[in-house]
């Protein structure tokens, strides 16, 4: 297996636009390019496409069409939900509960709210497994808590958090619950009625739709203030001419992703083989629980190997992976998620994330395994620290 291949194992960062999404979008670039606010025939066709997309999404996620609002992606949906809900409820209190393992879109929205005199308590995962403990979450509640937040699946270590239970806790304390489902969509089934959350975010580019489209679900009755002033689009809450083709693409991607999320046994099997073979590399460890985890996610540390060196050599071998999340890859900060689960800096700085997708083959897995054995040995051969230990 020495021939160079191209293996994309970074699906948590982004995905390619699928054929079915391309096909669904194409007519809205070429033929039906009307403005949904126009009253003439092309405009009415575009408006119908937006309405149909909402219906498809609402039917797939089990909610009402009027509860779906299109955004430019996950980050915008999160900013809108957190800030809009906090501002709409400020007469009731100014305290927010969230977790240390959230995406920066959540953490930095909370930081922005702090400058508006909101306060926040961030809960740590109970232990090294990366799962949020419901009791700890509830202990953080104060009489003035108005909003509670936890992601459905973590982007770095793939942990699946007990959101249904956490949402119940929020409601017991008269707080609204926001869930970031950007990484969960397409990997685990999502039924909004059963999940019981008040607000939820989804991003298109993680599930085969283009970058620049996503949605925010706002349950009827949940108070969220208007995000963009302007025209009457999105029920007057997020103005701006709708991105019709991308909205149609998002609906197709959500439908496809929901159906793909029903069976992840094959993907899990491949991930488990990768995990057990890579674990044979000396001084390696798996980060986060292997129990409550997305089927395609594997986050591992390889001591004496800097993440950047691993990434670059893997890239030379045609293998794409990430160190931490794609959004913080440009900053030289150790991952806040791995820090929150108690890993020392040295271990964090030698960690990489494999995020496999349904199209990865058994051959891809074998290629990653053989290259990882080679590359870790190559890096360690240059490490004086490793040399001292093994001489
Ligand atoms: N939330 C999570 C868990 C993510 O992984 C990401 C993207 O990596 C986002 C939010 C942001 O989504 P977007 O890239 O659509 O802004």
Short mmCIF file of C-alpha atoms and ligand atoms in Angstrom, two decimals:
data_model
loop_
_atom_site.label_atom_id
_atom_site.label_comp_id
_atom_site.label_asym_id
_atom_site.label_seq_id
_atom_site.Cartn_x
_atom_site.Cartn_y
_atom_site.Cartn_z
CA UNK A 1 0.00 0.00 0.00
CA UNK A 2 2.77 2.49 -0.84
CA UNK A 3 1.06 4.20 -3.81
CA UNK A 4 -0.10 7.74 -2.97
CA UNK A 5 -3.85 8.18 -2.61
CA UNK A 6 -6.15 11.09 -1.80
CA UNK A 7 -8.11 10.45 1.39
CA UNK A 8 -10.40 13.11 2.79
CA UNK A 9 -10.85 12.43 6.51
CA UNK A 10 -11.95 15.92 7.60
CA UNK A 11 -15.74 15.80 7.20
CA UNK A 12 -16.24 17.69 10.49
CA UNK A 13 -14.51 20.69 8.86
CA UNK A 14 -16.58 20.65 5.69
CA UNK A 15 -17.99 18.36 3.03
CA UNK A 16 -18.20 18.45 -0.76
CA UNK A 17 -21.53 19.45 -2.30
CA UNK A 18 -23.29 16.21 -3.21
CA UNK A 19 -24.67 15.35 -6.63
CA UNK A 20 -28.27 15.35 -5.41
CA UNK A 21 -27.84 18.83 -3.87
CA UNK A 22 -26.20 20.14 -7.07
CA UNK A 23 -29.07 18.75 -9.11
CA UNK A 24 -31.70 20.27 -6.83
CA UNK A 25 -30.03 23.71 -6.88
CA UNK A 26 -29.18 23.98 -10.57
CA UNK A 27 -32.61 25.15 -11.90
CA UNK A 28 -32.55 28.01 -9.39
CA UNK A 29 -29.32 29.37 -10.89
CA UNK A 30 -30.26 28.86 -14.53
CA UNK A 31 -34.03 29.13 -14.99
CA UNK A 32 -35.91 30.03 -11.81
CA UNK A 33 -33.77 32.94 -10.67
CA UNK A 34 -36.63 35.19 -9.58
CA UNK A 35 -36.77 37.20 -6.34
CA UNK A 36 -39.22 35.50 -3.93
CA UNK A 37 -40.60 38.92 -2.97
CA UNK A 38 -41.61 39.74 -6.58
CA UNK A 39 -45.25 39.31 -7.52
CA UNK A 40 -44.70 38.15 -11.11
CA UNK A 41 -44.43 34.52 -12.21
CA UNK A 42 -40.64 34.03 -11.74
CA UNK A 43 -40.93 35.64 -8.30
CA UNK A 44 -43.83 33.41 -7.30
CA UNK A 45 -41.88 30.33 -8.47
CA UNK A 46 -38.95 31.34 -6.29
CA UNK A 47 -41.25 31.97 -3.31
CA UNK A 48 -42.80 28.54 -3.82
CA UNK A 49 -39.33 26.96 -3.83
CA UNK A 50 -38.51 28.59 -0.47
CA UNK A 51 -41.87 27.47 0.95
CA UNK A 52 -41.36 23.90 -0.32
CA UNK A 53 -37.85 23.83 1.16
CA UNK A 54 -39.25 24.84 4.56
CA UNK A 55 -41.90 22.14 4.34
CA UNK A 56 -39.32 19.46 3.47
CA UNK A 57 -37.13 20.56 6.38
CA UNK A 58 -40.03 20.79 8.84
CA UNK A 59 -41.29 17.32 7.84
CA UNK A 60 -37.78 15.86 8.14
CA UNK A 61 -36.99 17.42 11.52
CA UNK A 62 -40.54 17.11 12.90
CA UNK A 63 -41.36 20.75 13.56
CA UNK A 64 -43.56 23.49 12.04
CA UNK A 65 -42.56 25.36 8.85
CA UNK A 66 -42.97 28.66 10.70
CA UNK A 67 -40.27 27.56 13.17
CA UNK A 68 -37.50 27.43 10.51
CA UNK A 69 -35.40 30.53 9.68
CA UNK A 70 -32.66 30.43 7.05
CA UNK A 71 -29.27 31.92 7.91
CA UNK A 72 -25.81 32.11 6.32
CA UNK A 73 -24.66 29.09 8.36
CA UNK A 74 -24.09 27.72 11.83
CA UNK A 75 -22.22 30.73 13.21
CA UNK A 76 -24.98 33.18 12.28
CA UNK A 77 -27.72 30.91 13.65
CA UNK A 78 -25.84 30.63 16.96
CA UNK A 79 -25.21 34.39 17.23
CA UNK A 80 -28.86 35.12 16.50
CA UNK A 81 -30.20 32.54 18.94
CA UNK A 82 -27.97 33.41 21.87
CA UNK A 83 -28.04 37.20 21.55
CA UNK A 84 -31.66 37.44 20.36
CA UNK A 85 -32.95 35.18 23.13
CA UNK A 86 -30.88 36.86 25.85
CA UNK A 87 -32.02 40.35 24.79
CA UNK A 88 -35.68 39.32 24.48
CA UNK A 89 -35.59 37.89 28.01
CA UNK A 90 -33.46 40.45 29.81
CA UNK A 91 -36.42 41.59 31.93
CA UNK A 92 -36.45 38.08 33.49
CA UNK A 93 -32.72 37.80 34.25
CA UNK A 94 -29.22 38.02 32.83
CA UNK A 95 -27.62 34.66 33.61
CA UNK A 96 -26.63 32.05 31.00
CA UNK A 97 -25.45 28.47 31.57
CA UNK A 98 -23.34 26.73 28.96
CA UNK A 99 -20.39 24.33 28.73
CA UNK A 100 -16.64 24.66 28.26
CA UNK A 101 -16.70 22.42 25.18
CA UNK A 102 -18.95 24.54 22.95
CA UNK A 103 -17.86 25.87 19.55
CA UNK A 104 -16.31 29.37 19.53
CA UNK A 105 -19.48 30.72 17.89
CA UNK A 106 -21.21 29.96 21.22
CA UNK A 107 -18.32 30.93 23.52
CA UNK A 108 -17.67 34.24 21.74
CA UNK A 109 -21.38 35.11 21.55
CA UNK A 110 -21.49 34.63 25.31
CA UNK A 111 -18.36 36.79 25.65
CA UNK A 112 -20.10 39.52 23.61
CA UNK A 113 -23.18 39.28 25.85
CA UNK A 114 -20.95 39.72 28.91
CA UNK A 115 -20.12 43.19 27.61
CA UNK A 116 -23.89 43.88 27.79
CA UNK A 117 -23.82 42.94 31.52
CA UNK A 118 -24.99 39.35 31.12
CA UNK A 119 -23.26 36.75 33.28
CA UNK A 120 -22.40 33.17 32.37
CA UNK A 121 -21.43 29.92 34.07
CA UNK A 122 -19.59 27.40 31.92
CA UNK A 123 -19.85 23.78 33.04
CA UNK A 124 -16.91 21.38 32.59
CA UNK A 125 -17.42 17.82 31.31
CA UNK A 126 -17.63 15.49 34.34
CA UNK A 127 -14.35 13.73 33.57
CA UNK A 128 -12.02 12.79 30.74
CA UNK A 129 -14.86 11.25 28.73
CA UNK A 130 -16.07 14.66 27.54
CA UNK A 131 -19.71 14.19 28.55
CA UNK A 132 -21.65 16.91 30.37
CA UNK A 133 -23.16 15.64 33.60
CA UNK A 134 -26.83 16.71 34.01
CA UNK A 135 -26.41 17.20 37.79
CA UNK A 136 -23.50 19.61 37.26
CA UNK A 137 -25.51 21.42 34.59
CA UNK A 138 -28.42 21.85 36.99
CA UNK A 139 -26.13 22.97 39.83
CA UNK A 140 -25.09 25.95 37.67
CA UNK A 141 -28.67 27.30 37.51
CA UNK A 142 -29.42 30.53 39.41
CA UNK A 143 -32.79 32.23 40.02
CA UNK A 144 -31.91 34.70 37.22
CA UNK A 145 -30.91 32.03 34.62
CA UNK A 146 -32.74 32.68 31.34
CA UNK A 147 -30.83 30.58 28.80
CA UNK A 148 -29.07 27.20 28.91
CA UNK A 149 -26.89 25.86 26.09
CA UNK A 150 -25.30 22.56 25.12
CA UNK A 151 -24.27 21.13 21.76
CA UNK A 152 -25.70 17.82 20.54
CA UNK A 153 -22.34 16.53 19.30
CA UNK A 154 -18.89 17.97 19.86
CA UNK A 155 -16.88 18.98 16.79
CA UNK A 156 -13.48 17.92 18.15
CA UNK A 157 -14.05 14.71 20.11
CA UNK A 158 -17.46 13.73 18.70
CA UNK A 159 -19.13 13.20 22.08
CA UNK A 160 -22.93 12.96 21.93
CA UNK A 161 -24.27 15.02 24.81
CA UNK A 162 -27.44 14.23 26.82
CA UNK A 163 -29.36 17.16 25.32
CA UNK A 164 -32.87 15.82 25.91
CA UNK A 165 -32.21 15.59 29.64
CA UNK A 166 -30.42 18.96 29.73
CA UNK A 167 -33.36 20.66 27.96
CA UNK A 168 -35.73 19.22 30.58
CA UNK A 169 -33.55 20.72 33.31
CA UNK A 170 -33.68 24.13 31.61
CA UNK A 171 -37.47 23.99 31.39
CA UNK A 172 -37.78 22.92 35.03
CA UNK A 173 -36.05 26.21 35.84
CA UNK A 174 -38.05 28.31 33.36
CA UNK A 175 -35.00 28.86 31.11
CA UNK A 176 -34.87 28.44 27.33
CA UNK A 177 -32.56 25.79 25.86
CA UNK A 178 -30.34 26.23 22.78
CA UNK A 179 -28.70 23.29 21.04
CA UNK A 180 -25.93 23.49 18.43
CA UNK A 181 -26.63 20.52 16.13
CA UNK A 182 -24.12 21.49 13.42
CA UNK A 183 -22.03 18.32 13.89
CA UNK A 184 -24.92 16.04 14.83
CA UNK A 185 -27.02 16.56 11.69
CA UNK A 186 -26.45 13.68 9.30
CA UNK A 187 -24.68 11.62 11.95
CA UNK A 188 -27.49 10.99 14.42
CA UNK A 189 -31.26 11.20 13.84
CA UNK A 190 -32.82 14.51 14.94
CA UNK A 191 -36.49 14.74 15.92
CA UNK A 192 -37.15 18.24 17.25
CA UNK A 193 -40.38 17.33 18.99
CA UNK A 194 -38.69 14.50 20.90
CA UNK A 195 -35.50 16.44 21.61
CA UNK A 196 -37.52 19.19 23.30
CA UNK A 197 -35.13 22.10 22.67
CA UNK A 198 -36.28 25.70 22.10
CA UNK A 199 -33.66 26.73 19.53
CA UNK A 200 -31.29 24.69 17.36
CA UNK A 201 -28.67 25.43 14.68
CA UNK A 202 -27.76 23.48 11.53
CA UNK A 203 -25.09 24.28 8.92
CA UNK A 204 -25.33 23.26 5.25
CA UNK A 205 -21.67 22.75 4.43
CA UNK A 206 -21.25 19.95 6.99
CA UNK A 207 -23.89 17.85 5.23
CA UNK A 208 -23.30 18.20 1.50
CA UNK A 209 -24.85 21.65 0.87
CA UNK A 210 -22.73 24.69 -0.05
CA UNK A 211 -20.94 26.96 2.44
CA UNK A 212 -23.03 30.02 3.30
CA UNK A 213 -26.38 28.45 4.18
CA UNK A 214 -27.80 27.13 7.44
CA UNK A 215 -30.82 27.47 9.65
CA UNK A 216 -32.06 28.39 13.07
CA UNK A 217 -35.04 26.56 14.54
CA UNK A 218 -37.04 28.67 16.98
CA UNK A 219 -39.86 26.84 18.74
CA UNK A 220 -43.21 28.63 18.72
CA UNK A 221 -43.46 30.74 21.86
CA UNK A 222 -39.70 31.05 22.42
CA UNK A 223 -38.77 34.73 22.51
CA UNK A 224 -35.90 35.75 20.19
CA UNK A 225 -35.43 39.34 19.05
CA UNK A 226 -35.08 40.32 15.38
CA UNK A 227 -31.60 39.75 13.95
CA UNK A 228 -31.42 41.79 10.72
CA UNK A 229 -33.50 44.91 10.08
CA UNK A 230 -34.85 45.46 6.58
CA UNK A 231 -37.60 43.88 4.52
CA UNK A 232 -40.21 41.31 5.45
CA UNK A 233 -38.22 38.17 4.59
CA UNK A 234 -38.04 35.37 7.18
CA UNK A 235 -41.18 36.68 8.87
CA UNK A 236 -39.51 40.07 9.36
CA UNK A 237 -36.88 38.62 11.69
CA UNK A 238 -33.91 38.23 9.33
CA UNK A 239 -34.25 40.60 6.41
CA UNK A 240 -32.49 40.21 3.06
CA UNK A 241 -33.39 38.60 -0.26
CA UNK A 242 -33.42 34.83 0.20
CA UNK A 243 -30.62 32.71 -1.27
CA UNK A 244 -33.13 30.55 -3.12
CA UNK A 245 -30.75 28.03 -4.75
CA UNK A 246 -28.86 27.41 -1.51
CA UNK A 247 -32.11 27.12 0.47
CA UNK A 248 -33.32 24.46 -1.98
CA UNK A 249 -29.90 22.76 -1.65
CA UNK A 250 -30.09 22.84 2.14
CA UNK A 251 -33.51 21.17 2.12
CA UNK A 252 -32.18 18.40 -0.14
CA UNK A 253 -29.07 17.98 2.04
CA UNK A 254 -31.15 17.76 5.24
CA UNK A 255 -33.43 15.15 3.67
CA UNK A 256 -30.42 13.09 2.49
CA UNK A 257 -28.56 13.54 5.78
CA UNK A 258 -31.54 12.44 7.87
CA UNK A 259 -31.85 9.27 5.85
CA UNK A 260 -28.07 8.60 6.02
CA UNK A 261 -28.06 9.09 9.81
CA UNK A 262 -30.28 6.01 10.31
CA UNK A 263 -27.45 3.55 9.64
CA UNK A 264 -23.92 4.36 10.69
CA UNK A 265 -22.83 0.79 11.51
CA UNK A 266 -20.44 0.55 8.52
CA UNK A 267 -18.85 3.91 9.31
CA UNK A 268 -18.45 2.98 12.97
CA UNK A 269 -16.79 -0.29 12.03
CA UNK A 270 -14.22 1.56 9.89
CA UNK A 271 -13.60 4.14 12.62
CA UNK A 272 -13.15 1.37 15.21
CA UNK A 273 -10.61 -0.42 13.03
CA UNK A 274 -8.72 2.85 12.57
CA UNK A 275 -8.79 3.46 16.34
CA UNK A 276 -7.55 0.02 17.29
CA UNK A 277 -4.75 -0.01 14.69
CA UNK A 278 -3.57 3.50 15.52
CA UNK A 279 -3.67 2.68 19.21
CA UNK A 280 -0.92 0.12 18.51
CA UNK A 281 1.44 3.05 17.84
CA UNK A 282 3.45 3.45 21.09
CA UNK A 283 2.62 6.50 23.26
CA UNK A 284 -0.74 7.07 21.59
CA UNK A 285 -4.09 7.72 23.25
CA UNK A 286 -7.72 8.20 22.24
CA UNK A 287 -9.27 11.45 23.50
CA UNK A 288 -12.86 11.38 24.78
CA UNK A 289 -15.23 8.47 25.31
CA UNK A 290 -15.64 5.79 22.63
CA UNK A 291 -19.16 5.04 23.90
CA UNK A 292 -21.34 8.13 23.31
CA UNK A 293 -19.51 9.32 20.18
CA UNK A 294 -20.22 10.16 16.53
CA UNK A 295 -19.52 7.12 14.34
CA UNK A 296 -16.95 8.89 12.11
CA UNK A 297 -14.97 10.78 14.77
CA UNK A 298 -11.58 9.77 16.14
CA UNK A 299 -9.42 12.21 18.11
CA UNK A 300 -6.03 10.86 19.14
CA UNK A 301 -2.74 12.11 20.56
CA UNK A 302 0.66 10.76 19.55
CA UNK A 303 3.27 11.86 22.06
CA UNK A 304 6.55 13.24 20.66
CA UNK A 305 4.71 14.23 17.44
CA UNK A 306 3.55 17.86 17.08
CA UNK A 307 0.08 18.10 15.50
CA UNK A 308 1.38 20.46 12.79
CA UNK A 309 4.09 18.00 11.74
CA UNK A 310 1.54 15.18 11.59
CA UNK A 311 -0.86 17.32 9.56
CA UNK A 312 1.79 18.41 7.06
CA UNK A 313 3.23 14.95 6.50
CA UNK A 314 -0.23 13.43 6.21
CA UNK A 315 -1.10 16.12 3.67
CA UNK A 316 2.04 15.24 1.68
CA UNK A 317 0.76 11.67 1.69
CA UNK A 318 -2.61 12.91 0.38
CA UNK A 319 -4.51 12.53 3.67
CA UNK A 320 -6.59 15.46 4.98
CA UNK A 321 -7.23 15.69 8.74
CA UNK A 322 -7.42 18.51 11.33
CA UNK A 323 -5.83 19.41 14.61
CA UNK A 324 -8.75 20.57 16.76
CA UNK A 325 -11.51 22.46 14.96
CA UNK A 326 -11.07 24.01 11.51
CA UNK A 327 -12.20 27.41 12.80
CA UNK A 328 -9.27 27.70 15.26
CA UNK A 329 -6.69 25.99 13.05
CA UNK A 330 -5.14 29.32 12.08
CA UNK A 331 -4.61 30.33 15.74
CA UNK A 332 -1.81 28.72 17.70
CA UNK A 333 -3.99 28.08 20.74
CA UNK A 334 -4.27 24.64 22.31
CA UNK A 335 -7.76 23.21 21.93
CA UNK A 336 -10.17 24.45 24.65
CA UNK A 337 -12.11 21.19 24.34
CA UNK A 338 -9.12 18.95 25.06
CA UNK A 339 -8.15 21.33 27.88
CA UNK A 340 -11.66 21.02 29.34
CA UNK A 341 -11.37 17.22 29.46
CA UNK A 342 -8.17 17.62 31.47
CA UNK A 343 -5.44 16.84 28.95
CA UNK A 344 -2.01 18.37 29.56
CA UNK A 345 -0.76 20.87 26.96
CA UNK A 346 1.86 18.44 25.63
CA UNK A 347 -0.84 15.85 24.84
CA UNK A 348 -3.11 18.50 23.30
CA UNK A 349 -0.32 19.72 21.02
CA UNK A 350 0.15 16.20 19.68
CA UNK A 351 -3.51 15.56 18.93
CA UNK A 352 -5.26 15.19 15.58
CA UNK A 353 -8.87 14.62 14.55
CA UNK A 354 -9.93 12.12 11.92
CA UNK A 355 -13.53 12.67 10.83
CA UNK A 356 -14.59 9.98 8.41
CA UNK A 357 -17.55 10.16 6.06
CA UNK A 358 -19.79 7.53 4.50
CA UNK A 359 -17.77 7.59 1.27
CA UNK A 360 -14.49 6.57 2.97
CA UNK A 361 -13.59 3.02 1.93
CA UNK A 362 -11.81 0.17 3.71
CA UNK A 363 -8.82 0.94 1.47
CA UNK A 364 -8.80 4.53 2.75
CA UNK A 365 -8.63 3.26 6.33
CA UNK A 366 -5.75 0.88 5.55
CA UNK A 367 -3.89 3.69 3.77
CA UNK A 368 -4.28 6.03 6.80
CA UNK A 369 -3.09 3.27 9.14
CA UNK A 370 0.04 2.50 7.12
CA UNK A 371 0.90 6.19 6.63
CA UNK A 372 0.35 7.02 10.31
CA UNK A 373 2.73 4.24 11.42
CA UNK A 374 5.34 5.53 8.97
CA UNK A 375 4.90 9.23 9.73
CA UNK A 376 4.92 8.93 13.54
CA UNK A 377 8.15 6.89 13.32
CA UNK A 378 9.65 9.48 10.95
CA UNK A 379 8.83 12.41 13.29
CA UNK A 380 10.00 10.56 16.39
CA UNK A 381 13.31 9.67 14.75
CA UNK A 382 14.06 13.42 14.82
CA UNK A 383 12.93 13.94 18.43
CA UNK A 384 15.82 14.12 20.95
CA UNK A 385 13.28 13.57 23.78
CA UNK A 386 11.99 10.39 22.18
CA UNK A 387 15.55 9.28 21.41
CA UNK A 388 16.55 9.66 25.07
CA UNK A 389 13.53 7.64 26.17
CA UNK A 390 14.12 4.77 23.80
CA UNK A 391 17.95 4.59 23.85
N1 LIG B 1 -20.90 24.66 15.63
C1 LIG B 1 -20.13 23.58 15.46
C2 LIG B 1 -20.20 22.46 16.43
C3 LIG B 1 -19.25 23.52 14.37
O1 LIG B 1 -18.48 22.45 14.20
C4 LIG B 1 -19.21 24.61 13.46
C5 LIG B 1 -18.27 24.62 12.33
O2 LIG B 1 -17.21 24.03 12.38
C6 LIG B 1 -20.07 25.71 13.68
C7 LIG B 1 -20.89 25.68 14.77
C8 LIG B 1 -20.08 26.88 12.73
O3 LIG B 1 -20.77 26.59 11.55
P1 LIG B 1 -20.51 27.42 10.19
O4 LIG B 1 -19.18 26.96 9.67
O5 LIG B 1 -21.64 27.05 9.31
O6 LIG B 1 -20.52 28.86 10.55
#
